[in-house]
Amino acid sequence: MTSHKNHLPLLIFAVLGVVWGSNFIYMKMAVDLITPGQVVLYRVLFGFVPVLAYAGMRRDLRLGHLRHAHHFLVMSVLATAFYYYCFAKGASLLLSGIAGAVSGAIPLFAFVMAVIFIPEEKATVRKLCGVLVALAGVVLISRPTGQEVLTTNLEGIGYMVAGSLGVGASFVYARKFIVPLHIPAAALTTYQLGFGLLILALVTNTSGIGRIWTAPHASIGLVVGLGLLGTGFAYILYYYIVDTMGAVAASSVTYLPPVVALFIGVLLVGEPITPADFAATGMIFVGVFLLKE
């Protein structure tokens, strides 16, 4: 039984990496029809509703939790509204390889901020090596050429960096202020998405938002892939691994999406995998292993 429990965080870590890794293809499909802001509004809505129902059935929601509303509001900005919008906007402007490489900066931001703000997150040589090895793997797997760099939209890079900084900070904020509250993950996710949905509803221009329903594949990907799985389900797992693995190690889950996106491309589009892709994949998993104490 103990062995199963020890392996559970790693299993959930892998599942979360797969779920988030599949998000890119759903975002690409959706932004062809509606704006990035509208994609995020739908995503949070369809993530919030089932999680609210789930938390309600578990009786995890408490009126007394609202005294921590300021923490939920910060998380709703860092890890929901701001993060999702920046990545959706950046992905719409960038080549996918560049976007993947820039998004790999998340654990670096988390590492630096965790060392500064969380005393128990020590800047060990092992963790530093893990961050650098995994980041090198992400860059290798994207392999941008000089011409691609020159044609890359700098605005898109700015959005990806801003989103990476936001979600990187969220891992540290959650570890320092949210996890110690000992509120069930389903409730935390409900509050975070609820505040995020309110913010997005107030600032999003909804003109033409119904166009998403004209394409069945895009709408199903948005509702199920981005909403139910990529948002609601993913953040329940997110809070669990932040609690069990620590902020830096948990943030390294963001190294896995580029790998997952690669294999999705192979299976759905028929893109070939080169020896460099295998090497990069190995580097990413070595880095993830080094980050786990």
Coordinates of C-alpha atoms in Angstrom, one line a residue:
M1 CA 0.0 0.0 0.0
T2 CA 2.8 2.4 0.9
S3 CA 4.5 1.7 -2.4
H4 CA 1.3 2.6 -4.3
K5 CA 1.0 5.9 -2.3
N6 CA 4.7 6.8 -3.1
H7 CA 4.1 6.3 -6.8
L8 CA 0.7 8.1 -6.9
P9 CA 2.2 11.7 -7.1
L10 CA 4.3 10.6 -10.1
L11 CA 1.4 9.0 -11.8
I12 CA -0.8 12.1 -11.3
F13 CA 2.2 14.2 -12.4
A14 CA 2.3 12.2 -15.7
V15 CA -1.5 12.5 -16.2
L16 CA -1.4 16.2 -15.7
G17 CA 1.4 16.6 -18.2
V18 CA -0.6 14.6 -20.8
V19 CA -3.7 16.7 -20.2
W20 CA -1.9 20.0 -20.5
G21 CA 0.1 18.8 -23.4
S22 CA -3.0 18.1 -25.4
N23 CA -4.3 21.6 -24.8
F24 CA -2.3 23.2 -27.6
I25 CA -4.1 21.4 -30.3
Y26 CA -7.5 22.4 -28.9
M27 CA -6.4 26.0 -28.6
K28 CA -5.2 26.1 -32.2
M29 CA -8.6 24.8 -33.4
A30 CA -10.6 27.3 -31.3
V31 CA -8.6 30.5 -32.1
D32 CA -9.3 29.9 -35.8
L33 CA -13.0 30.7 -35.0
I34 CA -13.1 33.0 -31.9
T35 CA -10.7 35.4 -30.1
P36 CA -8.2 34.2 -27.5
G37 CA -10.2 35.9 -24.8
Q38 CA -13.3 34.1 -25.8
V39 CA -11.5 30.8 -25.8
V40 CA -10.4 31.4 -22.3
L41 CA -13.9 32.5 -21.2
Y42 CA -15.4 29.2 -22.5
R43 CA -12.5 27.2 -21.1
V44 CA -12.9 28.5 -17.6
L45 CA -16.7 28.2 -17.8
F46 CA -16.7 24.6 -18.8
G47 CA -14.0 23.8 -16.3
F48 CA -15.9 25.6 -13.5
V49 CA -19.3 24.0 -13.8
P50 CA -18.4 20.3 -13.4
V51 CA -15.9 21.1 -10.7
L52 CA -18.5 23.1 -8.8
A53 CA -20.9 20.2 -9.1
Y54 CA -18.2 17.7 -7.9
A55 CA -17.1 19.9 -5.0
G56 CA -20.8 20.3 -4.0
M57 CA -21.5 16.6 -4.1
R58 CA -18.4 16.0 -1.9
R59 CA -19.6 18.8 0.5
D60 CA -16.2 20.4 0.3
L61 CA -17.5 24.0 -0.1
R62 CA -17.7 26.0 3.1
L63 CA -18.9 29.6 3.6
G64 CA -16.0 30.1 6.0
H65 CA -13.5 29.5 3.2
L66 CA -14.5 33.0 1.9
R67 CA -12.3 34.6 4.5
H68 CA -9.4 33.5 2.3
A69 CA -11.0 35.1 -0.8
H70 CA -8.0 37.3 -1.4
H71 CA -5.8 34.3 -1.9
F72 CA -8.3 32.7 -4.3
L73 CA -8.5 36.0 -6.2
V74 CA -4.7 36.0 -6.6
M75 CA -4.7 32.4 -7.8
S76 CA -7.5 33.2 -10.2
V77 CA -5.4 35.9 -11.9
L78 CA -2.0 34.1 -11.8
A79 CA -3.1 30.6 -12.7
T80 CA -6.3 31.1 -14.6
A81 CA -7.3 34.4 -16.3
F82 CA -3.9 35.9 -16.9
Y83 CA -2.1 32.7 -17.6
Y84 CA -4.7 31.2 -20.0
Y85 CA -5.1 34.4 -21.9
C86 CA -1.4 35.0 -22.4
F87 CA -0.8 31.5 -23.6
A88 CA -3.9 31.5 -25.9
K89 CA -2.8 34.9 -27.4
G90 CA 0.9 33.8 -27.6
A91 CA 0.0 30.5 -29.3
S92 CA -2.1 32.4 -31.9
L93 CA 0.9 34.6 -32.8
L94 CA 3.9 32.2 -32.7
L95 CA 5.2 29.2 -34.4
S96 CA 4.4 26.2 -32.2
G97 CA 8.1 25.3 -31.7
I98 CA 8.9 28.8 -30.4
A99 CA 5.8 28.8 -28.2
G100 CA 6.8 25.5 -26.7
A101 CA 10.3 26.6 -26.0
V102 CA 9.2 29.8 -24.3
S103 CA 6.6 28.0 -22.2
G104 CA 9.4 25.8 -20.9
A105 CA 10.6 28.8 -18.8
I106 CA 7.8 28.2 -16.2
P107 CA 9.9 26.0 -13.8
L108 CA 12.8 28.5 -14.0
F109 CA 10.5 31.3 -12.8
A110 CA 9.1 28.9 -10.1
F111 CA 12.6 27.8 -9.1
V112 CA 13.9 31.4 -8.6
M113 CA 10.8 32.6 -6.7
A114 CA 10.6 29.4 -4.6
V115 CA 14.2 29.8 -3.4
I116 CA 13.5 33.5 -2.6
F117 CA 10.1 33.1 -0.9
I118 CA 9.9 29.5 0.5
P119 CA 12.6 28.6 3.0
E120 CA 12.1 24.8 2.7
E121 CA 12.7 25.0 -1.1
K122 CA 16.5 24.9 -1.1
A123 CA 18.5 25.8 -4.1
T124 CA 20.3 22.5 -4.3
V125 CA 22.7 21.5 -7.0
R126 CA 20.4 18.6 -7.9
K127 CA 17.4 20.9 -8.5
L128 CA 19.4 23.4 -10.4
C129 CA 20.8 20.7 -12.7
G130 CA 17.2 19.3 -13.1
V131 CA 15.9 22.7 -14.2
L132 CA 18.7 23.3 -16.7
V133 CA 18.7 19.8 -18.2
A134 CA 14.9 19.8 -18.7
L135 CA 14.9 23.3 -20.1
A136 CA 17.7 22.2 -22.6
G137 CA 15.4 19.3 -23.6
V138 CA 12.5 21.6 -24.3
V139 CA 14.7 23.9 -26.5
L140 CA 16.1 20.9 -28.3
I141 CA 12.6 19.4 -29.0
S142 CA 11.5 22.7 -30.5
R143 CA 14.7 23.2 -32.5
P144 CA 13.9 26.7 -33.9
T145 CA 16.1 27.6 -36.8
G146 CA 17.6 31.0 -37.3
Q147 CA 15.0 31.9 -39.9
E148 CA 12.2 30.9 -37.5
V149 CA 13.6 33.1 -34.8
L150 CA 13.8 36.1 -37.2
T151 CA 10.2 35.6 -38.3
T152 CA 8.8 35.1 -34.8
N153 CA 6.4 37.6 -33.5
L154 CA 8.0 39.4 -30.6
E155 CA 4.6 40.3 -29.2
G156 CA 3.8 36.6 -29.1
I157 CA 7.0 35.9 -27.2
G158 CA 6.1 38.6 -24.7
Y159 CA 2.7 37.0 -24.1
M160 CA 4.3 33.6 -23.5
V161 CA 6.9 34.9 -21.1
A162 CA 4.3 36.9 -19.2
G163 CA 2.1 33.8 -19.0
S164 CA 5.0 31.6 -17.9
L165 CA 5.9 34.1 -15.2
G166 CA 2.3 34.2 -14.0
V167 CA 1.8 30.4 -13.7
G168 CA 5.4 30.0 -12.3
A169 CA 4.5 32.4 -9.5
S170 CA 1.3 30.6 -8.9
F171 CA 3.1 27.4 -7.9
V172 CA 5.0 29.3 -5.3
Y173 CA 2.0 31.3 -4.1
A174 CA -0.1 28.1 -3.8
R175 CA 2.7 26.3 -1.8
K176 CA 3.2 29.3 0.5
F177 CA -0.4 30.5 1.1
I178 CA -3.0 28.0 -0.3
V179 CA -1.8 24.6 0.6
P180 CA -1.3 25.5 4.3
L181 CA -5.1 26.3 4.5
H182 CA -5.8 22.5 4.1
I183 CA -8.8 23.2 2.0
P184 CA -9.8 20.2 -0.3
A185 CA -8.5 20.4 -3.9
A186 CA -12.0 20.4 -5.4
A187 CA -13.0 23.4 -3.3
L188 CA -9.7 25.3 -4.1
T189 CA -10.3 24.7 -7.8
T190 CA -13.9 25.8 -7.6
Y191 CA -13.0 29.1 -5.9
Q192 CA -10.1 29.8 -8.2
L193 CA -12.1 29.1 -11.4
G194 CA -15.1 30.9 -10.0
F195 CA -13.2 34.1 -9.4
G196 CA -11.4 33.7 -12.7
L197 CA -14.8 33.3 -14.5
L198 CA -16.1 36.5 -12.9
I199 CA -13.0 38.4 -14.0
L200 CA -13.2 37.1 -17.6
A201 CA -17.0 37.7 -17.9
L202 CA -16.4 41.4 -17.0
V203 CA -13.5 42.0 -19.4
T204 CA -14.2 39.7 -22.4
N205 CA -15.8 41.1 -25.6
T206 CA -18.3 38.4 -26.6
S207 CA -19.1 39.6 -30.1
G208 CA -19.0 36.6 -32.4
I209 CA -18.4 34.1 -29.6
G210 CA -21.0 31.7 -31.0
R211 CA -18.9 30.9 -34.0
I212 CA -17.2 28.1 -32.1
W213 CA -20.4 26.0 -32.3
T214 CA -20.2 25.9 -36.1
A215 CA -17.3 23.4 -35.9
P216 CA -18.0 20.2 -34.0
H217 CA -14.4 19.2 -33.5
A218 CA -13.4 22.6 -32.2
S219 CA -16.3 22.9 -29.9
I220 CA -15.9 19.4 -28.4
G221 CA -12.2 20.1 -28.0
L222 CA -12.9 23.3 -26.2
V223 CA -15.6 21.9 -23.9
V224 CA -14.1 18.6 -23.1
G225 CA -10.4 19.0 -23.8
L226 CA -9.8 22.6 -22.6
G227 CA -12.7 22.9 -20.2
L228 CA -13.5 19.7 -18.4
L229 CA -10.1 18.0 -18.5
G230 CA -7.6 20.8 -19.2
T231 CA -9.0 23.2 -16.6
G232 CA -11.3 21.6 -13.9
F233 CA -9.7 18.1 -13.7
A234 CA -6.2 19.5 -14.2
Y235 CA -6.3 21.9 -11.3
I236 CA -7.6 19.3 -8.9
L237 CA -4.4 17.3 -9.8
Y238 CA -2.4 20.6 -9.7
Y239 CA -3.1 21.3 -6.1
Y240 CA -2.4 17.7 -5.1
I241 CA 1.1 17.6 -6.7
V242 CA 2.0 21.1 -5.3
D243 CA 1.1 19.7 -1.8
T244 CA 2.9 16.4 -2.2
M245 CA 5.9 17.3 -4.4
G246 CA 6.7 21.0 -3.6
A247 CA 6.4 24.1 -5.8
V248 CA 9.6 23.6 -7.8
A249 CA 9.1 19.9 -8.5
A250 CA 5.4 20.4 -9.2
S251 CA 6.1 23.2 -11.7
S252 CA 8.3 20.8 -13.7
V253 CA 5.2 19.2 -15.0
T254 CA 5.2 22.0 -17.5
Y255 CA 8.2 20.4 -19.2
L256 CA 6.0 17.5 -20.3
P257 CA 3.5 19.3 -22.6
P258 CA 6.0 19.9 -25.4
V259 CA 6.8 16.1 -25.4
V260 CA 3.1 15.2 -25.4
A261 CA 2.5 17.7 -28.2
L262 CA 5.2 16.0 -30.2
F263 CA 3.7 12.6 -29.9
I264 CA 0.2 14.0 -30.7
G265 CA 1.7 15.4 -33.9
V266 CA 3.1 12.0 -34.7
L267 CA -0.1 10.1 -34.1
L268 CA -2.6 12.6 -35.6
V269 CA -0.5 14.4 -38.3
G270 CA 2.1 11.7 -39.1
E271 CA 5.1 13.9 -38.3
P272 CA 8.4 11.8 -38.0
I273 CA 10.3 11.5 -34.7
T274 CA 14.1 12.1 -35.1
P275 CA 16.9 10.9 -32.8
A276 CA 17.1 14.4 -31.5
D277 CA 13.5 14.2 -30.4
F278 CA 14.2 11.0 -28.5
A279 CA 17.2 12.7 -26.9
A280 CA 15.2 15.7 -25.9
T281 CA 12.5 13.6 -24.4
G282 CA 15.0 11.7 -22.3
M283 CA 16.5 15.0 -21.1
I284 CA 13.1 16.3 -20.0
F285 CA 12.4 13.2 -18.0
V286 CA 15.9 13.2 -16.5
G287 CA 15.3 16.8 -15.4
V288 CA 11.9 16.0 -13.9
F289 CA 13.5 13.1 -12.0
L290 CA 16.3 15.4 -10.6
L291 CA 13.7 17.9 -9.4
K292 CA 11.9 15.2 -7.3
E293 CA 13.5 14.9 -3.9

